[in-house]
Short mmCIF file of C-alpha atoms in Angstrom, two decimals:
data_model
loop_
_atom_site.label_atom_id
_atom_site.label_comp_id
_atom_site.label_asym_id
_atom_site.label_seq_id
_atom_site.Cartn_x
_atom_site.Cartn_y
_atom_site.Cartn_z
CA MET A 237 -13.84 -2.52 -20.79
CA PHE A 238 -14.70 -6.13 -21.45
CA LEU A 239 -16.87 -8.56 -19.52
CA GLY A 240 -13.87 -10.15 -17.78
CA ASP A 241 -13.46 -6.89 -15.82
CA LEU A 242 -16.94 -7.33 -14.40
CA GLY A 243 -16.13 -10.69 -12.88
CA PHE A 244 -17.59 -12.83 -15.68
CA PRO A 245 -15.33 -15.28 -17.50
CA ILE A 246 -15.62 -14.95 -21.25
CA LEU A 247 -14.49 -17.16 -24.10
CA LEU A 248 -11.80 -15.76 -26.37
CA ALA A 249 -10.59 -17.68 -29.42
CA GLY A 250 -11.41 -21.03 -27.84
CA LYS A 251 -9.93 -20.37 -24.42
CA LEU A 252 -11.61 -19.30 -21.23
CA MET A 253 -10.64 -15.92 -19.85
CA ILE A 254 -10.11 -15.92 -16.09
CA ALA A 255 -12.31 -13.50 -14.11
CA LYS A 256 -10.54 -10.79 -12.09
CA ALA A 257 -12.99 -11.32 -9.20
CA ASP A 258 -11.98 -14.99 -8.96
CA ILE A 259 -8.29 -14.05 -8.76
CA GLU A 260 -8.98 -11.41 -6.10
CA LYS A 261 -10.92 -13.90 -3.96
CA LEU A 262 -8.08 -16.43 -4.14
CA VAL A 263 -5.42 -13.82 -3.32
CA LYS A 264 -7.35 -12.51 -0.30
CA GLU A 265 -7.55 -16.05 1.08
CA LYS A 266 -3.76 -15.92 1.60
CA LEU A 267 -3.53 -12.39 3.06
CA ASP A 268 -3.57 -11.56 6.76
CA ASP A 269 -4.90 -8.36 8.37
CA GLU A 270 -1.58 -6.56 7.77
CA MET A 271 -1.63 -7.23 4.00
CA PHE A 272 -3.72 -5.84 1.15
CA VAL A 273 -4.34 -6.08 -2.59
CA VAL A 274 -3.00 -3.09 -4.52
CA ASP A 275 -4.05 -4.10 -8.04
CA ILE A 276 -5.01 -7.08 -10.16
CA SER A 277 -5.11 -7.04 -13.93
CA VAL A 278 -6.08 -9.77 -16.37
CA SER A 279 -5.27 -9.17 -20.04
CA LYS A 280 -7.20 -10.57 -22.99
CA ASN A 281 -4.43 -13.18 -23.31
CA ASN A 282 -4.85 -14.30 -19.67
CA VAL A 283 -1.67 -12.59 -18.50
CA ILE A 284 -2.42 -11.99 -14.82
CA HIS A 285 -0.55 -9.39 -12.75
CA VAL A 286 -1.22 -9.36 -9.01
CA TYR A 287 0.25 -6.61 -6.81
CA VAL A 288 0.04 -7.11 -3.05
CA ASP A 289 1.61 -5.19 -0.19
CA GLY A 290 1.67 -5.13 3.58
CA PHE A 291 2.04 -2.51 6.26
CA ASP A 292 5.37 -4.17 7.14
CA GLY A 293 6.29 -4.96 3.53
CA MET A 294 5.80 -8.16 1.58
CA SER A 295 8.24 -11.07 1.54
CA ILE A 296 9.14 -13.00 -1.58
CA GLU A 297 8.01 -16.16 0.23
CA LYS A 298 4.51 -14.72 0.69
CA CYS A 299 4.34 -13.76 -3.01
CA ILE A 300 5.35 -17.33 -3.93
CA GLU A 301 2.68 -18.74 -1.58
CA ILE A 302 0.00 -16.55 -3.17
CA SER A 303 1.18 -17.43 -6.67
CA ARG A 304 1.05 -21.17 -5.98
CA HIS A 305 -2.39 -20.89 -4.38
CA VAL A 306 -3.81 -19.07 -7.40
CA GLU A 307 -2.06 -21.33 -9.90
CA HIS A 308 -3.26 -24.55 -8.24
CA SER A 309 -6.85 -23.27 -8.16
CA PHE A 310 -7.24 -23.39 -11.94
CA ASP A 311 -7.18 -26.28 -14.38
CA ARG A 312 -4.40 -25.68 -16.91
CA ASP A 313 -6.29 -27.82 -19.45
CA GLU A 314 -9.20 -25.34 -19.39
CA GLU A 315 -7.45 -22.04 -18.67
CA ASP A 316 -4.10 -21.19 -20.19
CA PHE A 317 -2.59 -18.28 -18.25
CA GLU A 318 0.59 -16.51 -17.21
CA LEU A 319 0.76 -15.33 -13.59
CA GLU A 320 2.99 -12.77 -11.88
CA VAL A 321 2.63 -11.93 -8.18
CA SER A 322 4.73 -9.13 -6.67
CA SER A 323 4.63 -6.06 -4.50
CA PRO A 324 4.54 -2.67 -6.22
CA GLY A 325 7.91 -0.97 -6.59
CA LEU A 326 8.90 2.07 -4.55
CA THR A 327 8.59 4.27 -7.62
CA GLU A 328 5.03 3.15 -8.36
CA GLY A 329 2.18 5.52 -7.57
CA PHE A 330 -0.32 4.77 -4.82
CA LYS A 331 -3.52 3.07 -5.97
CA VAL A 332 -5.34 2.19 -2.74
CA ARG A 333 -5.96 3.91 0.60
CA GLU A 334 -3.94 1.29 2.46
CA GLN A 335 -0.79 2.51 0.72
CA TYR A 336 -1.36 5.99 2.14
CA ILE A 337 -1.87 4.47 5.59
CA LYS A 338 1.41 2.55 5.23
CA TYR A 339 3.28 5.79 4.49
CA THR A 340 1.74 7.92 7.27
CA GLY A 341 4.52 9.89 8.95
CA ARG A 342 6.83 9.48 5.95
CA GLN A 343 7.80 11.61 2.97
CA ILE A 344 5.60 11.40 -0.12
CA GLU A 345 5.15 13.37 -3.32
CA VAL A 346 1.67 14.42 -4.44
CA LEU A 347 0.69 15.72 -7.87
CA ASN A 348 -2.66 17.46 -7.49
CA GLU A 349 -5.36 17.88 -10.11
CA ASP A 350 -3.99 21.36 -10.97
CA GLY A 351 -0.60 19.88 -11.88
CA GLU A 352 1.14 21.23 -8.77
CA LYS A 353 3.73 18.87 -7.26
CA LEU A 354 4.13 18.96 -3.48
CA GLU A 355 6.55 17.00 -1.34
CA GLY A 356 6.11 16.61 2.38
CA THR A 357 5.20 14.42 5.32
CA LEU A 358 1.96 12.48 5.12
CA LYS A 359 0.30 13.47 8.41
CA THR A 360 -3.14 11.85 8.33
CA VAL A 361 -5.23 9.53 6.21
CA ASP A 362 -8.99 8.99 6.47
CA ASP A 363 -11.87 7.79 4.31
CA ASP A 364 -12.12 11.17 2.53
CA GLY A 365 -8.49 12.02 1.85
CA ILE A 366 -5.10 12.96 3.26
CA VAL A 367 -3.25 15.81 4.95
CA LEU A 368 0.25 16.57 3.67
CA GLU A 369 2.59 18.79 5.69
CA THR A 370 5.07 20.78 3.61
CA SER A 371 7.84 23.08 4.75
CA LYS A 372 9.83 25.59 2.76
CA ARG A 373 11.85 28.73 3.28
CA GLU A 374 9.93 31.81 2.18
CA LYS A 375 10.26 35.56 2.52
CA VAL A 376 8.00 36.62 5.39
CA GLU A 377 7.03 40.24 5.91
CA GLY A 378 8.91 41.80 8.82
CA HIS A 379 11.91 39.46 8.54
CA LYS A 380 15.15 40.04 6.65
CA LYS A 381 15.96 36.36 6.16
CA LYS A 382 13.68 33.74 4.68
CA GLN A 383 11.71 31.88 7.33
CA LEU A 384 10.71 28.24 7.46
CA VAL A 385 6.99 28.11 6.71
CA VAL A 386 5.09 24.91 7.51
CA ARG A 387 1.71 24.33 5.88
CA ASP A 388 -0.91 21.59 5.91
CA HIS A 389 -2.51 20.72 2.58
CA LYS A 390 -5.75 18.73 2.62
CA PHE A 391 -6.52 16.61 -0.43
CA LYS A 392 -9.54 14.51 -1.22
CA TYR A 393 -8.58 11.34 -3.08
CA ASN A 394 -10.25 12.58 -6.28
CA GLU A 395 -8.03 15.72 -6.16
CA ILE A 396 -4.85 13.63 -6.33
CA LYS A 397 -3.55 12.81 -9.81
CA SER A 398 -0.71 10.73 -8.39
CA ALA A 399 1.12 10.11 -5.14
CA LYS A 400 4.22 8.09 -4.39
CA ALA A 401 6.85 7.51 -1.74
CA VAL A 402 9.92 9.74 -1.71
CA ILE A 403 13.10 7.71 -1.63
CA SER A 404 15.78 9.27 0.57
CA PHE A 405 19.27 7.99 1.29
CA LYS A 406 19.94 10.40 4.19
#
């Protein structure tokens, strides 16, 4: 970790490194209550990646608006930077609680801390974690045929190695 991660600009080889906290503040100025920051990264070379999303998705126009707002807030003579603003792809893992909220009631895949991969419907999300409902056909005592068994799995956020949306074309 370097000081730029802590919100302090630092000087690198004669150029000022832009603070992540400054970028986040500028981005949030352009977001409404239905939108959220997923991730912001600033490399040593001032390559800035901003990932934003919304409960109803994120339009390209909104990403352009955010990009222009951030870009016009810095003096190019003092800070040389490259900026990319986008929404995370469908195949990207969840990084913030708001992403879980967005996918409540939908299919997701969770890899737990034990390396077990579960796919199911995200039932609930709260401050502590999530509940994932899975269903699978299993042999049940007293039945000749496999029965559909539905289970709820509770995960605290720190027990989840990764989680992402399941893409279905059904």
